């Protein structure tokens, strides 16, 4: 799930929660920090934690890059296009500080690309003053202080700093190890989402060996927060007026299994008898007082169980919306992708989800143009899309990621063919989505208002799904019930 670039378009005066209190207690140093965050919601949470550490040190946040004493680019490296965007933003930031006559402005690069390619980037981008790893997101404030204190001594050859080292090479030690950091409920954060919606990262890292993916190499093994930590954060958000809690991680359904006494296998179904699970977490969230819904993002098909489906059906605070990336349906393709699941399992799971959770909206993603994908394998995928009629669906063109198993596979598909397959798949889904939207006309839906005339239903996650256009203005951040009177493409009219 990729989101457009976001800029920390807020000032220190508008900070919420603990960060606001921390900033009041610490004398302001006058240092202004700006941030450009790229990529997914998980990266956005890292950006919020970094800005929280900045406020905790008494600095300010600015939405104007030209006013920043330190500008941070929080990068994405999920696929080639994301890496290219990150590089372009970094170079543009450097160019702008020259055009704005801000040669003293410091440029820091963070995020997945920094974690994975820091050593290479240091050679190719001497204009960057520091690269920081994913384990350092909560230490940005300290790193900024150190960079500014050493302003006179910094140069292209010795500018790569670590809060625990004065040596440039040692300062990139994070590039040689996989991250282990996970946030806690009291980790200072400066939320970049609207006041009524928040992302809660319940775990970090991934244990799956998907052949097209390098996320485990960048973000490390799966590691869950404790249920106490997650619930404490959610209670705080709800008390602050948040109406939508989006649970995220690399694999949300594996939540808690790494905390079990007995090791869980790669295809282990959710089973609350063995220890902490998503089931137990959802039941606890259901007991939190307040008017809100909780949304499940990034679930993996291998871990779904009847217990989890039944729990969602019983918890009315859990949105009738499941994000479950499937990537393909052809049996041979699933094997080459190392997806640890099968076509029969996927088809049975979809049947159980729709039968067990009435009205559920299923969102998925598929990859076209994976190495060796034949016309017959593509046809099976397209037929599956037509028959299953997912409420929400996205398609990725396969990206040959350096360091992945798939990158070395024979039968790499030409870009022209990948583009054509992408267009075919999306045209099929576009027709399905438009038909599904038209069938909602005449129904009354519960909506969360994002803007006075724009809202979302339970079937719509922020940034990636459809909208509901309101004819009558509504209060931002509140739930309203409205009859659906029409549709416009993917969007509904109310």
XYZ file of C-alpha atoms in Angstrom:
494
model
C 0.000 0.000 0.000
C 1.775 3.064 -1.211
C 0.759 6.561 -0.294
C 1.823 9.820 -1.886
C 4.651 11.822 -0.404
C 3.638 13.562 2.768
C 5.250 16.585 4.307
C 5.139 17.346 8.008
C 2.780 20.215 7.393
C 2.286 21.181 10.982
C 3.953 23.397 13.533
C 5.154 22.581 17.032
C 2.266 24.594 18.418
C -0.238 22.107 16.971
C 1.415 19.013 18.452
C -0.843 16.506 20.160
C -0.569 14.304 23.233
C 2.679 13.519 24.957
C 4.862 15.311 22.413
C 3.061 18.551 23.190
C 3.699 18.147 26.902
C 7.351 17.238 26.337
C 7.844 20.333 24.171
C 6.366 22.553 26.869
C 8.763 21.224 29.497
C 11.941 21.472 27.419
C 13.257 24.929 26.502
C 13.052 25.453 22.742
C 16.441 25.536 21.064
C 15.184 27.470 18.051
C 16.153 24.641 15.690
C 13.562 23.968 12.998
C 13.226 20.489 11.522
C 11.310 19.653 8.355
C 10.430 16.220 7.037
C 9.405 14.660 3.736
C 8.102 11.128 4.266
C 7.642 8.724 1.344
C 6.055 5.309 0.992
C 3.652 3.312 3.115
C 1.812 3.839 6.382
C 4.482 1.867 8.261
C 7.062 4.385 7.091
C 4.730 7.190 8.117
C 4.656 5.881 11.699
C 8.469 5.924 11.695
C 8.310 9.551 10.562
C 5.925 10.362 13.418
C 8.313 8.779 15.919
C 11.249 10.731 14.518
C 9.358 13.998 14.799
C 8.299 13.053 18.325
C 11.943 12.763 19.310
C 12.608 16.172 17.750
C 9.888 17.824 19.816
C 11.087 16.063 22.931
C 14.454 17.793 22.523
C 12.732 21.165 22.398
C 13.027 21.762 18.655
C 10.339 22.979 16.291
C 8.728 21.316 13.280
C 8.191 23.297 10.117
C 6.186 22.489 7.008
C 8.357 24.778 4.905
C 11.512 23.028 3.751
C 13.202 26.348 3.057
C 12.771 27.362 6.706
C 14.240 24.154 8.118
C 17.658 24.095 9.736
C 17.570 20.332 9.251
C 15.550 18.567 6.549
C 14.859 14.835 6.800
C 13.894 12.691 3.810
C 12.286 9.454 5.034
C 12.764 7.095 2.105
C 11.030 4.028 0.688
C 12.819 1.157 -1.088
C 9.945 -1.289 -1.626
C 10.199 -1.351 -5.426
C 12.365 0.353 -8.055
C 9.950 3.215 -8.635
C 9.925 3.968 -4.884
C 13.722 4.004 -4.768
C 13.856 6.288 -7.786
C 11.357 8.666 -6.189
C 13.414 8.717 -2.992
C 16.612 9.563 -4.883
C 14.876 12.321 -6.818
C 13.475 13.868 -3.633
C 16.895 13.800 -1.949
C 18.577 15.480 -4.905
C 15.771 18.035 -5.184
C 16.122 18.859 -1.478
C 19.851 19.438 -1.937
C 19.258 21.611 -4.997
C 16.635 23.679 -3.203
C 18.902 24.497 -0.282
C 21.299 25.985 -2.838
C 18.577 27.940 -4.604
C 17.229 29.170 -1.254
C 20.713 30.180 -0.165
C 20.522 27.759 2.752
C 23.937 26.140 2.386
C 23.987 25.718 6.163
C 20.832 23.562 6.084
C 21.602 19.947 7.042
C 20.138 17.063 5.043
C 19.419 13.706 6.712
C 18.223 10.569 4.943
C 16.286 7.913 6.868
C 13.960 5.013 6.085
C 14.248 1.730 4.213
C 16.594 2.951 1.487
C 18.952 4.404 4.066
C 18.847 1.181 6.071
C 19.673 -0.984 3.077
C 21.939 1.168 0.907
C 23.614 3.615 3.305
C 27.159 2.691 2.364
C 26.497 2.937 -1.373
C 24.546 6.159 -0.967
C 27.320 7.735 1.071
C 29.631 7.320 -1.906
C 27.073 8.517 -4.436
C 25.519 11.341 -2.393
C 28.188 13.230 -0.452
C 25.751 16.129 -0.235
C 23.812 14.204 2.438
C 24.964 15.100 5.965
C 23.824 11.899 7.666
C 22.152 8.573 7.006
C 20.258 6.939 9.841
C 18.888 3.420 10.185
C 15.527 2.049 11.247
C 16.802 1.320 14.754
C 17.527 5.032 15.181
C 14.099 6.501 14.457
C 13.495 7.366 18.111
C 16.886 9.110 18.290
C 16.513 11.701 15.549
C 16.445 14.584 18.041
C 19.799 13.500 19.481
C 21.276 13.011 16.019
C 20.176 16.502 14.946
C 21.801 18.005 18.036
C 25.035 16.168 17.349
C 25.131 17.237 13.715
C 24.555 20.876 14.581
C 27.186 20.832 17.315
C 29.712 19.462 14.873
C 28.655 21.804 12.078
C 32.134 23.255 11.597
C 33.817 19.860 11.439
C 31.410 18.138 9.070
C 32.339 17.566 5.449
C 31.510 15.107 2.738
C 34.049 12.588 3.983
C 33.128 12.530 7.658
C 29.508 13.529 7.850
C 27.885 10.164 8.445
C 27.076 10.180 12.112
C 25.666 7.839 14.687
C 24.553 9.065 18.094
C 26.957 6.602 19.660
C 29.975 7.177 17.450
C 32.220 9.923 16.131
C 33.603 7.714 13.395
C 32.041 7.950 9.941
C 32.340 4.244 9.156
C 31.084 3.143 12.558
C 28.224 5.551 12.091
C 26.951 3.319 9.298
C 27.158 0.128 11.352
C 23.352 -0.187 11.172
C 23.737 -1.065 7.482
C 25.419 -4.353 8.452
C 22.715 -5.641 10.776
C 18.985 -6.156 10.639
C 16.856 -3.830 12.761
C 15.433 -4.899 16.109
C 13.616 -1.731 17.245
C 9.891 -1.645 17.982
C 7.994 1.361 19.396
C 6.139 1.346 22.705
C 2.912 3.019 23.796
C 4.815 5.870 25.458
C 7.200 6.483 22.565
C 6.825 10.190 21.713
C 5.019 10.640 18.392
C 3.914 13.617 16.372
C 0.974 12.373 14.338
C 0.890 13.350 10.683
C -2.567 11.894 10.033
C -5.837 13.801 10.495
C -6.841 14.127 14.151
C -9.611 11.519 13.792
C -7.543 8.733 12.164
C -4.345 7.024 13.276
C -2.047 4.155 12.349
C -0.956 1.820 15.138
C 2.035 -0.347 14.311
C 1.486 -3.554 16.287
C 4.610 -5.333 15.050
C 7.682 -4.784 12.926
C 9.636 -6.995 10.522
C 8.627 -10.121 8.615
C 9.479 -13.841 8.660
C 8.044 -14.775 5.263
C 10.460 -15.778 2.456
C 8.565 -14.309 -0.518
C 10.942 -14.510 -3.469
C 10.037 -11.063 -4.857
C 10.529 -9.185 -1.573
C 13.473 -7.796 0.399
C 11.513 -6.372 3.335
C 12.888 -8.958 5.820
C 16.390 -7.876 4.807
C 15.542 -4.222 5.438
C 13.276 -4.450 8.468
C 14.408 -7.648 10.167
C 12.508 -10.528 11.719
C 8.927 -10.242 12.923
C 8.735 -8.790 16.425
C 5.445 -7.979 18.126
C 4.680 -5.323 20.662
C 3.075 -6.611 23.835
C -0.725 -6.485 24.005
C -0.410 -4.072 26.959
C 1.646 -1.669 24.842
C -0.754 -1.732 21.885
C -3.876 -1.384 24.031
C -2.394 1.492 26.029
C -1.682 3.376 22.798
C -5.178 2.744 21.424
C -6.840 3.865 24.664
C -4.837 7.081 24.524
C -5.782 7.700 20.896
C -9.478 7.066 21.524
C -9.428 9.404 24.529
C -7.931 12.047 22.210
C -10.934 11.714 19.886
C -9.545 9.328 17.277
C -12.387 7.570 15.450
C -10.375 5.230 13.243
C -7.568 2.914 14.367
C -5.672 1.298 11.487
C -3.670 -1.711 12.691
C -0.533 -2.170 10.594
C 2.602 -4.302 10.425
C 4.321 -6.311 7.728
C 2.120 -9.281 8.696
C -0.727 -8.336 11.001
C -2.096 -11.880 11.311
C 1.218 -13.146 12.732
C 0.900 -10.692 15.612
C 1.907 -12.204 18.969
C 3.089 -15.564 17.630
C 6.750 -14.650 18.073
C 5.984 -14.225 21.795
C 4.803 -17.827 22.180
C 6.798 -20.243 24.298
C 6.665 -22.861 21.514
C 7.859 -21.594 18.148
C 5.127 -20.924 15.581
C 5.617 -22.260 12.060
C 5.439 -20.163 8.873
C 1.869 -21.325 8.162
C 0.631 -21.331 11.753
C -3.052 -20.350 11.962
C -4.075 -17.834 14.620
C -4.687 -19.855 17.818
C -5.262 -17.945 21.065
C -4.742 -21.112 23.137
C -1.010 -20.927 22.428
C -0.354 -17.353 23.481
C -0.909 -13.734 22.419
C -2.673 -13.380 19.056
C -4.595 -10.909 16.953
C -7.761 -12.586 18.266
C -6.991 -11.640 21.853
C -5.979 -8.138 20.824
C -9.230 -7.527 18.927
C -11.311 -8.784 21.847
C -9.523 -6.356 24.174
C -9.970 -3.500 21.708
C -13.678 -4.303 21.521
C -13.876 -3.627 25.265
C -12.416 -0.116 24.993
C -15.132 2.488 25.525
C -15.714 5.001 22.762
C -17.197 5.421 19.298
C -14.537 4.213 16.862
C -13.751 1.462 14.400
C -10.545 -0.526 13.998
C -9.299 -1.588 10.578
C -7.058 -4.565 9.731
C -4.369 -3.918 7.134
C -1.605 -6.192 5.761
C -2.957 -9.595 6.795
C -1.367 -12.740 5.340
C -3.566 -15.559 3.981
C -1.459 -18.301 5.601
C -2.410 -17.385 9.183
C -6.163 -16.907 9.014
C -8.213 -19.260 11.203
C -11.879 -19.882 11.956
C -11.268 -18.380 15.393
C -10.071 -15.100 13.891
C -13.012 -14.927 11.486
C -15.500 -15.614 14.295
C -13.879 -12.959 16.493
C -14.160 -10.280 13.809
C -17.794 -11.206 13.230
C -18.501 -10.828 16.968
C -16.654 -7.495 17.394
C -18.719 -4.671 15.959
C -15.875 -2.177 16.409
C -13.806 -4.076 13.846
C -14.538 -2.627 10.407
C -16.027 -5.035 7.886
C -12.901 -4.658 5.788
C -9.994 -7.075 5.322
C -6.756 -6.186 3.549
C -5.208 -9.482 2.438
C -2.527 -9.281 -0.285
C -2.669 -12.529 -2.309
C -0.141 -11.677 -5.090
C -1.327 -14.473 -7.442
C -3.660 -17.462 -7.665
C -1.944 -19.832 -10.086
C -0.482 -22.762 -8.161
C 2.868 -22.728 -9.934
C 3.192 -18.956 -9.506
C 2.431 -19.172 -5.786
C 5.194 -21.744 -5.467
C 7.761 -19.654 -7.361
C 6.768 -16.630 -5.279
C 7.267 -18.734 -2.103
C 3.929 -17.542 -0.753
C 3.505 -20.480 1.665
C -0.101 -20.989 0.597
C -2.104 -22.626 -2.172
C -4.974 -21.837 -4.508
C -7.319 -24.151 -2.623
C -6.438 -22.512 0.694
C -7.055 -19.039 -0.752
C -10.391 -19.957 -2.310
C -11.563 -21.666 0.890
C -10.450 -18.650 2.931
C -12.354 -16.170 0.755
C -15.482 -18.303 1.046
C -15.129 -18.456 4.849
C -14.492 -14.718 5.156
C -17.575 -13.772 3.172
C -19.768 -16.391 4.834
C -18.511 -15.689 8.339
C -18.377 -11.861 8.200
C -21.513 -10.672 6.359
C -20.933 -7.515 4.342
C -17.135 -7.694 4.543
C -15.170 -5.785 1.909
C -12.072 -7.649 0.732
C -9.049 -5.723 -0.481
C -6.145 -7.482 -2.155
C -3.161 -6.896 -4.411
C -1.713 -9.000 -7.217
C 1.600 -8.976 -9.056
C 1.715 -9.319 -12.834
C 4.830 -9.917 -14.888
C 6.607 -12.060 -12.296
C 9.539 -13.982 -13.883
C 8.295 -16.834 -16.027
C 4.612 -15.849 -15.823
C 2.992 -17.422 -18.868
C -0.098 -16.280 -20.721
C -1.936 -19.271 -19.275
C -0.940 -18.368 -15.700
C -2.021 -14.777 -16.275
C -5.337 -15.993 -17.712
C -5.983 -18.030 -14.555
C -5.334 -14.937 -12.444
C -7.660 -12.761 -14.544
C -10.387 -15.398 -14.444
C -10.034 -15.547 -10.656
C -10.406 -11.757 -10.438
C -13.555 -11.838 -12.579
C -15.159 -14.621 -10.550
C -14.161 -13.475 -7.052
C -15.134 -9.821 -7.562
C -13.001 -8.215 -4.882
C -14.459 -4.994 -3.498
C -11.013 -3.367 -3.593
C -8.054 -4.518 -5.667
C -4.666 -3.153 -6.650
C -2.109 -4.467 -9.139
C 1.672 -4.166 -9.014
C 3.952 -4.655 -11.983
C 6.745 -6.974 -10.850
C 9.864 -5.078 -9.825
C 13.234 -6.869 -10.038
C 14.591 -6.195 -6.559
C 18.314 -6.572 -6.046
C 18.992 -9.197 -3.386
C 15.696 -11.050 -3.865
C 15.477 -14.639 -5.087
C 13.224 -13.643 -7.964
C 15.735 -11.117 -9.277
C 17.985 -14.010 -10.360
C 15.212 -16.134 -11.858
C 15.185 -16.823 -15.596
C 12.317 -15.601 -17.721
C 12.303 -11.930 -16.669
C 9.309 -10.307 -18.381
C 9.889 -7.234 -20.610
C 8.494 -3.949 -19.314
C 6.168 -3.584 -22.303
C 4.480 -6.908 -21.526
C 4.229 -6.104 -17.801
C 2.564 -2.800 -18.629
C 0.065 -4.509 -20.923
C -0.811 -7.135 -18.300
C -1.244 -4.407 -15.697
C -3.670 -2.512 -17.923
C -5.738 -5.636 -18.625
C -6.007 -6.565 -14.939
C -6.940 -3.046 -13.861
C -9.528 -2.657 -16.604
C -11.272 -5.818 -15.389
C -11.228 -4.610 -11.787
C -12.375 -1.114 -12.760
C -15.562 -2.538 -14.252
C -16.140 -4.735 -11.190
C -15.550 -1.856 -8.748
C -17.911 0.443 -10.644
C -20.638 -2.221 -10.589
C -20.157 -2.773 -6.852
C -20.396 0.989 -6.271
C -23.651 1.232 -8.249
C -25.210 -1.576 -6.208
C -24.780 0.514 -3.048
C -27.181 3.161 -4.312
C -30.212 3.278 -2.045
C -28.396 1.928 1.011
C -27.679 3.995 4.130
C -24.042 3.776 5.228
C -22.078 4.780 8.280
C -19.398 7.223 7.146
C -16.336 8.813 8.722
C -15.994 12.430 7.638
C -12.504 13.410 6.392
C -13.443 16.821 4.979
C -16.699 18.792 5.153
C -17.871 17.229 1.875
C -15.706 14.069 1.774
C -16.125 10.905 3.835
C -15.241 7.202 3.785
C -17.209 4.052 4.518
C -16.042 0.963 6.391
C -14.995 -0.393 2.988
C -12.493 2.417 2.414
C -9.069 2.649 4.040
C -7.407 6.080 4.092
C -5.366 7.148 1.054
C -5.803 3.961 -0.992
C -9.533 3.349 -1.438
C -12.618 5.211 -2.632
C -14.413 8.222 -1.147
C -17.981 9.247 -0.478
C -18.810 12.735 -1.750
C -21.299 14.484 0.551
C -23.887 16.901 -0.831
C -24.553 18.260 2.653
C -21.657 19.440 4.794
C -20.751 17.310 7.814
C -18.463 17.729 10.823
C -14.913 16.536 10.162
C -13.835 13.650 12.372
C -17.349 12.446 13.208
C -19.456 9.514 12.084
C -22.607 10.219 10.092
C -25.250 8.043 8.470
C -26.130 9.024 4.913
C -28.180 7.403 2.121
C -26.195 6.677 -1.037
C -27.834 8.453 -3.972
C -25.364 7.792 -6.768
C -21.864 6.773 -7.827
C -19.084 8.374 -9.820
C -16.563 5.760 -10.907
C -15.094 4.276 -7.745
C -16.637 6.944 -5.501
C -20.105 7.130 -3.980
C -22.425 10.129 -3.716
C -24.416 10.803 -0.568
